[in-house]
């Protein structure tokens, strides 16, 4: 399941551009193209992490076909429900469906993490590589997926969007777009740093990261609209990073 999640995160987020995500609503051709890329990325991840080519073909094809079905259904729903206030709900349901599919396939097919097939890796190093898929998944979650969630949450508070800019917001005016992109990268770096510090057990240092970020935004915090958005974004980012830390500790 960990390997499937790693492939899903890479294929569905990092190898899918924003333009392709928008074009999927126009034609099923773009959805099919995304699913082809998604399946290819999934196949490569599984082969690299298991060392088995033939055994990875069937689950990859099945995952790709079901991914196409879920994504096309999502596009149809988005065409019917044009209100942006439902975007977060649609996104979450879509990801839950993908998760259920991957979980079912992981139960049906035996896909195990195995790097023994790679020659020249010392045994001591091999013993410490078993947790790598979980850590990679946590790092991937703290990146683009988390930024999209924050952006969609901000979409539920439209009154402050025109007045303040923070992580992942599609600004209404052109002059705000660059600030939104910068804010998105700040949020990603913030979550990744918190994740690394948490995995190292340096929880006290997390406070310094948030304090440094607040110091850089000190003057803007005098604006109530920005302060509200800043607080929501910071707490949400920290919460998701902490969830990833917990996931790494449990799994």
Short mmCIF file of C-alpha atoms in Angstrom, two decimals:
data_model
loop_
_atom_site.label_atom_id
_atom_site.label_comp_id
_atom_site.label_asym_id
_atom_site.label_seq_id
_atom_site.Cartn_x
_atom_site.Cartn_y
_atom_site.Cartn_z
CA UNK A 1 0.00 0.00 0.00
CA UNK A 2 2.87 2.36 0.80
CA UNK A 3 4.35 1.83 -2.66
CA UNK A 4 1.00 2.39 -4.36
CA UNK A 5 0.48 5.61 -2.39
CA UNK A 6 3.94 6.83 -3.39
CA UNK A 7 3.15 6.17 -7.05
CA UNK A 8 -0.26 7.82 -6.70
CA UNK A 9 1.13 11.00 -5.15
CA UNK A 10 3.80 11.33 -7.83
CA UNK A 11 1.47 10.54 -10.74
CA UNK A 12 -1.62 12.44 -9.61
CA UNK A 13 0.07 15.58 -8.32
CA UNK A 14 3.70 16.05 -9.31
CA UNK A 15 3.40 14.71 -12.87
CA UNK A 16 0.13 16.50 -13.54
CA UNK A 17 0.39 20.18 -14.43
CA UNK A 18 -2.25 22.74 -13.52
CA UNK A 19 -3.00 23.24 -17.22
CA UNK A 20 -3.62 19.53 -17.74
CA UNK A 21 -5.86 19.44 -14.66
CA UNK A 22 -7.97 22.24 -16.14
CA UNK A 23 -8.08 20.70 -19.62
CA UNK A 24 -9.42 17.44 -18.17
CA UNK A 25 -12.75 19.23 -17.69
CA UNK A 26 -12.89 19.99 -21.42
CA UNK A 27 -12.33 16.57 -22.97
CA UNK A 28 -11.84 12.96 -21.90
CA UNK A 29 -8.77 12.89 -24.15
CA UNK A 30 -6.85 14.97 -21.61
CA UNK A 31 -8.10 12.73 -18.80
CA UNK A 32 -6.87 9.69 -20.72
CA UNK A 33 -3.49 11.35 -21.30
CA UNK A 34 -3.20 12.09 -17.56
CA UNK A 35 -4.08 8.48 -16.73
CA UNK A 36 -1.44 7.23 -19.17
CA UNK A 37 1.21 9.36 -17.45
CA UNK A 38 -0.16 8.30 -14.06
CA UNK A 39 0.04 4.60 -14.96
CA UNK A 40 3.55 4.96 -16.37
CA UNK A 41 4.78 6.69 -13.19
CA UNK A 42 3.07 4.05 -11.04
CA UNK A 43 4.68 1.26 -13.06
CA UNK A 44 8.15 2.79 -12.79
CA UNK A 45 7.79 3.26 -9.03
CA UNK A 46 6.63 -0.32 -8.51
CA UNK A 47 9.38 -1.80 -10.68
CA UNK A 48 12.11 0.22 -8.95
CA UNK A 49 10.88 -0.63 -5.46
CA UNK A 50 10.05 -4.31 -6.05
CA UNK A 51 12.45 -5.34 -8.81
CA UNK A 52 9.65 -7.26 -10.56
CA UNK A 53 8.48 -6.17 -14.01
CA UNK A 54 5.91 -8.79 -15.05
CA UNK A 55 4.16 -8.85 -11.67
CA UNK A 56 3.65 -5.08 -11.79
CA UNK A 57 1.92 -4.95 -15.19
CA UNK A 58 -1.57 -6.20 -14.20
CA UNK A 59 -2.01 -4.04 -11.07
CA UNK A 60 -0.74 -1.00 -12.95
CA UNK A 61 -3.20 -1.47 -15.83
CA UNK A 62 -6.08 -2.00 -13.38
CA UNK A 63 -5.11 1.06 -11.35
CA UNK A 64 -4.87 3.17 -14.51
CA UNK A 65 -8.30 2.06 -15.76
CA UNK A 66 -10.00 2.72 -12.42
CA UNK A 67 -8.19 6.04 -12.11
CA UNK A 68 -9.62 7.07 -15.48
CA UNK A 69 -13.11 6.14 -14.32
CA UNK A 70 -12.84 8.13 -11.08
CA UNK A 71 -11.25 11.19 -12.71
CA UNK A 72 -13.80 11.33 -15.53
CA UNK A 73 -16.62 11.04 -12.99
CA UNK A 74 -15.05 13.91 -11.07
CA UNK A 75 -14.92 16.04 -14.23
CA UNK A 76 -18.62 15.36 -14.93
CA UNK A 77 -19.52 16.35 -11.37
CA UNK A 78 -17.45 19.55 -11.64
CA UNK A 79 -19.30 20.48 -14.85
CA UNK A 80 -22.63 19.99 -13.11
CA UNK A 81 -21.62 21.73 -9.89
CA UNK A 82 -19.84 24.89 -10.93
CA UNK A 83 -19.80 26.52 -7.49
CA UNK A 84 -16.29 26.77 -6.04
CA UNK A 85 -17.53 26.19 -2.50
CA UNK A 86 -17.83 22.48 -3.30
CA UNK A 87 -14.34 22.17 -4.78
CA UNK A 88 -12.80 21.02 -1.49
CA UNK A 89 -15.48 18.37 -0.97
CA UNK A 90 -15.10 17.09 -4.54
CA UNK A 91 -11.32 16.97 -4.16
CA UNK A 92 -11.51 15.03 -0.88
CA UNK A 93 -14.06 12.53 -2.20
CA UNK A 94 -11.93 12.04 -5.33
CA UNK A 95 -8.82 11.28 -3.27
CA UNK A 96 -10.74 8.99 -0.91
CA UNK A 97 -11.98 7.00 -3.91
CA UNK A 98 -8.43 6.65 -5.22
CA UNK A 99 -7.28 5.56 -1.76
CA UNK A 100 -10.01 2.91 -1.52
CA UNK A 101 -9.06 1.57 -4.96
CA UNK A 102 -5.37 1.39 -4.06
CA UNK A 103 -6.17 -0.30 -0.76
CA UNK A 104 -8.35 -2.91 -2.49
CA UNK A 105 -5.66 -3.62 -5.09
CA UNK A 106 -2.98 -3.90 -2.39
CA UNK A 107 -5.11 -6.56 -0.71
CA UNK A 108 -5.66 -8.47 -3.95
CA UNK A 109 -2.12 -8.27 -5.31
CA UNK A 110 1.05 -9.00 -3.34
CA UNK A 111 3.25 -5.93 -3.80
CA UNK A 112 6.14 -5.84 -1.35
CA UNK A 113 8.96 -3.35 -0.97
CA UNK A 114 12.20 -5.10 -1.89
CA UNK A 115 15.57 -3.55 -2.66
CA UNK A 116 17.55 -6.80 -2.31
CA UNK A 117 17.55 -7.07 -6.10
CA UNK A 118 19.81 -4.01 -6.33
CA UNK A 119 23.43 -5.24 -6.18
CA UNK A 120 26.07 -3.64 -4.01
CA UNK A 121 23.86 -2.34 -1.16
CA UNK A 122 25.36 -3.14 2.29
CA UNK A 123 23.17 -5.08 4.74
CA UNK A 124 23.31 -2.30 7.34
CA UNK A 125 21.98 0.15 4.80
CA UNK A 126 19.26 -2.28 3.71
CA UNK A 127 17.97 -2.58 7.28
CA UNK A 128 17.47 1.18 7.44
CA UNK A 129 15.73 1.45 4.07
CA UNK A 130 12.48 -0.22 5.11
CA UNK A 131 10.99 3.07 6.36
CA UNK A 132 11.94 5.02 3.23
CA UNK A 133 8.57 4.60 1.37
CA UNK A 134 6.65 6.05 4.34
CA UNK A 135 9.04 8.99 4.68
CA UNK A 136 8.86 9.70 0.94
CA UNK A 137 5.05 9.62 1.07
CA UNK A 138 5.11 12.06 4.00
CA UNK A 139 7.41 14.43 2.12
CA UNK A 140 5.23 14.24 -0.99
CA UNK A 141 2.07 14.91 1.04
CA UNK A 142 3.61 18.01 2.61
CA UNK A 143 4.30 19.42 -0.83
CA UNK A 144 1.80 19.94 -3.63
CA UNK A 145 -1.18 17.99 -2.17
CA UNK A 146 -1.10 20.03 1.04
CA UNK A 147 -0.74 23.27 -0.95
CA UNK A 148 -3.86 22.37 -2.97
CA UNK A 149 -5.84 21.64 0.19
CA UNK A 150 -4.84 25.00 1.71
CA UNK A 151 -5.79 26.75 -1.52
CA UNK A 152 -9.21 25.06 -1.56
CA UNK A 153 -9.78 25.95 2.10
CA UNK A 154 -9.04 29.58 1.28
CA UNK A 155 -11.62 29.31 -1.49
CA UNK A 156 -14.24 28.88 1.23
CA UNK A 157 -13.45 32.34 2.65
CA UNK A 158 -13.84 34.56 -0.44
CA UNK A 159 -14.29 37.79 1.52
CA UNK A 160 -10.62 37.88 2.45
CA UNK A 161 -9.14 36.61 -0.81
CA UNK A 162 -9.06 40.03 -2.44
CA UNK A 163 -7.48 41.62 0.63
CA UNK A 164 -4.79 39.11 1.58
CA UNK A 165 -2.53 36.63 -0.10
CA UNK A 166 -1.21 33.41 1.30
CA UNK A 167 -0.47 29.85 0.35
CA UNK A 168 -1.97 28.48 -2.84
CA UNK A 169 -4.57 31.24 -3.36
CA UNK A 170 -5.61 31.98 -6.93
CA UNK A 171 -5.62 35.74 -6.58
CA UNK A 172 -8.47 37.69 -8.11
CA UNK A 173 -6.23 40.44 -9.46
CA UNK A 174 -3.16 39.86 -11.64
CA UNK A 175 -0.91 41.79 -9.28
CA UNK A 176 -1.61 39.26 -6.52
CA UNK A 177 -0.70 36.11 -8.46
CA UNK A 178 3.05 36.37 -7.89
CA UNK A 179 2.52 36.84 -4.15
CA UNK A 180 0.29 33.77 -4.09
CA UNK A 181 2.96 31.65 -5.80
CA UNK A 182 5.61 32.87 -3.37
CA UNK A 183 3.28 32.14 -0.45
CA UNK A 184 2.72 28.62 -1.79
CA UNK A 185 6.45 27.90 -1.84
CA UNK A 186 6.84 29.34 1.66
CA UNK A 187 4.10 27.01 2.89
CA UNK A 188 5.70 23.97 1.23
CA UNK A 189 9.11 24.75 2.73
CA UNK A 190 7.49 25.35 6.11
CA UNK A 191 5.80 21.94 6.11
CA UNK A 192 8.88 20.10 4.87
CA UNK A 193 11.06 21.72 7.57
CA UNK A 194 8.51 20.87 10.27
CA UNK A 195 8.39 17.29 8.99
CA UNK A 196 12.17 16.91 9.05
CA UNK A 197 12.44 18.43 12.53
CA UNK A 198 9.64 16.16 13.78
CA UNK A 199 11.30 13.04 12.37
CA UNK A 200 14.54 14.08 14.07
CA UNK A 201 12.69 14.63 17.35
CA UNK A 202 13.50 18.35 17.42
CA UNK A 203 9.98 19.49 18.28
CA UNK A 204 11.15 22.61 20.09
CA UNK A 205 12.76 23.92 16.90
CA UNK A 206 9.38 23.87 15.13
CA UNK A 207 8.34 26.90 17.15
CA UNK A 208 11.33 28.84 15.82
CA UNK A 209 10.27 28.10 12.22
CA UNK A 210 6.79 29.51 12.83
CA UNK A 211 8.24 32.46 14.75
CA UNK A 212 10.64 33.30 11.91
CA UNK A 213 7.77 33.17 9.43
CA UNK A 214 5.65 35.44 11.63
CA UNK A 215 8.52 37.91 11.99
CA UNK A 216 8.82 38.20 8.20
CA UNK A 217 5.09 38.97 7.98
CA UNK A 218 5.04 41.27 11.01
CA UNK A 219 3.94 44.45 9.24
CA UNK A 220 1.22 42.69 7.23
CA UNK A 221 -0.26 41.16 10.38
CA UNK A 222 -1.65 44.61 11.25
CA UNK A 223 -4.25 44.06 8.53
CA UNK A 224 -7.14 41.99 10.00
CA UNK A 225 -7.92 40.26 6.67
CA UNK A 226 -4.34 39.14 6.18
CA UNK A 227 -3.93 38.15 9.84
CA UNK A 228 -6.98 35.86 9.64
CA UNK A 229 -5.74 34.20 6.46
CA UNK A 230 -2.21 33.92 7.83
CA UNK A 231 -3.43 32.21 11.01
CA UNK A 232 -5.62 29.76 9.10
CA UNK A 233 -2.85 28.92 6.66
CA UNK A 234 -0.17 28.52 9.32
CA UNK A 235 -2.29 26.33 11.58
CA UNK A 236 -3.50 24.20 8.67
CA UNK A 237 0.03 23.77 7.30
CA UNK A 238 1.40 22.86 10.73
CA UNK A 239 -1.48 20.46 11.32
CA UNK A 240 -0.86 18.58 8.06
CA UNK A 241 2.88 18.41 8.70
CA UNK A 242 2.25 17.02 12.21
CA UNK A 243 -0.17 14.45 10.78
CA UNK A 244 2.59 13.28 8.42
CA UNK A 245 4.97 12.99 11.38
CA UNK A 246 2.42 10.87 13.24
CA UNK A 247 1.96 8.73 10.11
CA UNK A 248 5.71 8.10 9.93
CA UNK A 249 5.85 7.19 13.61
CA UNK A 250 2.88 4.79 13.42
CA UNK A 251 3.64 3.16 10.09
#
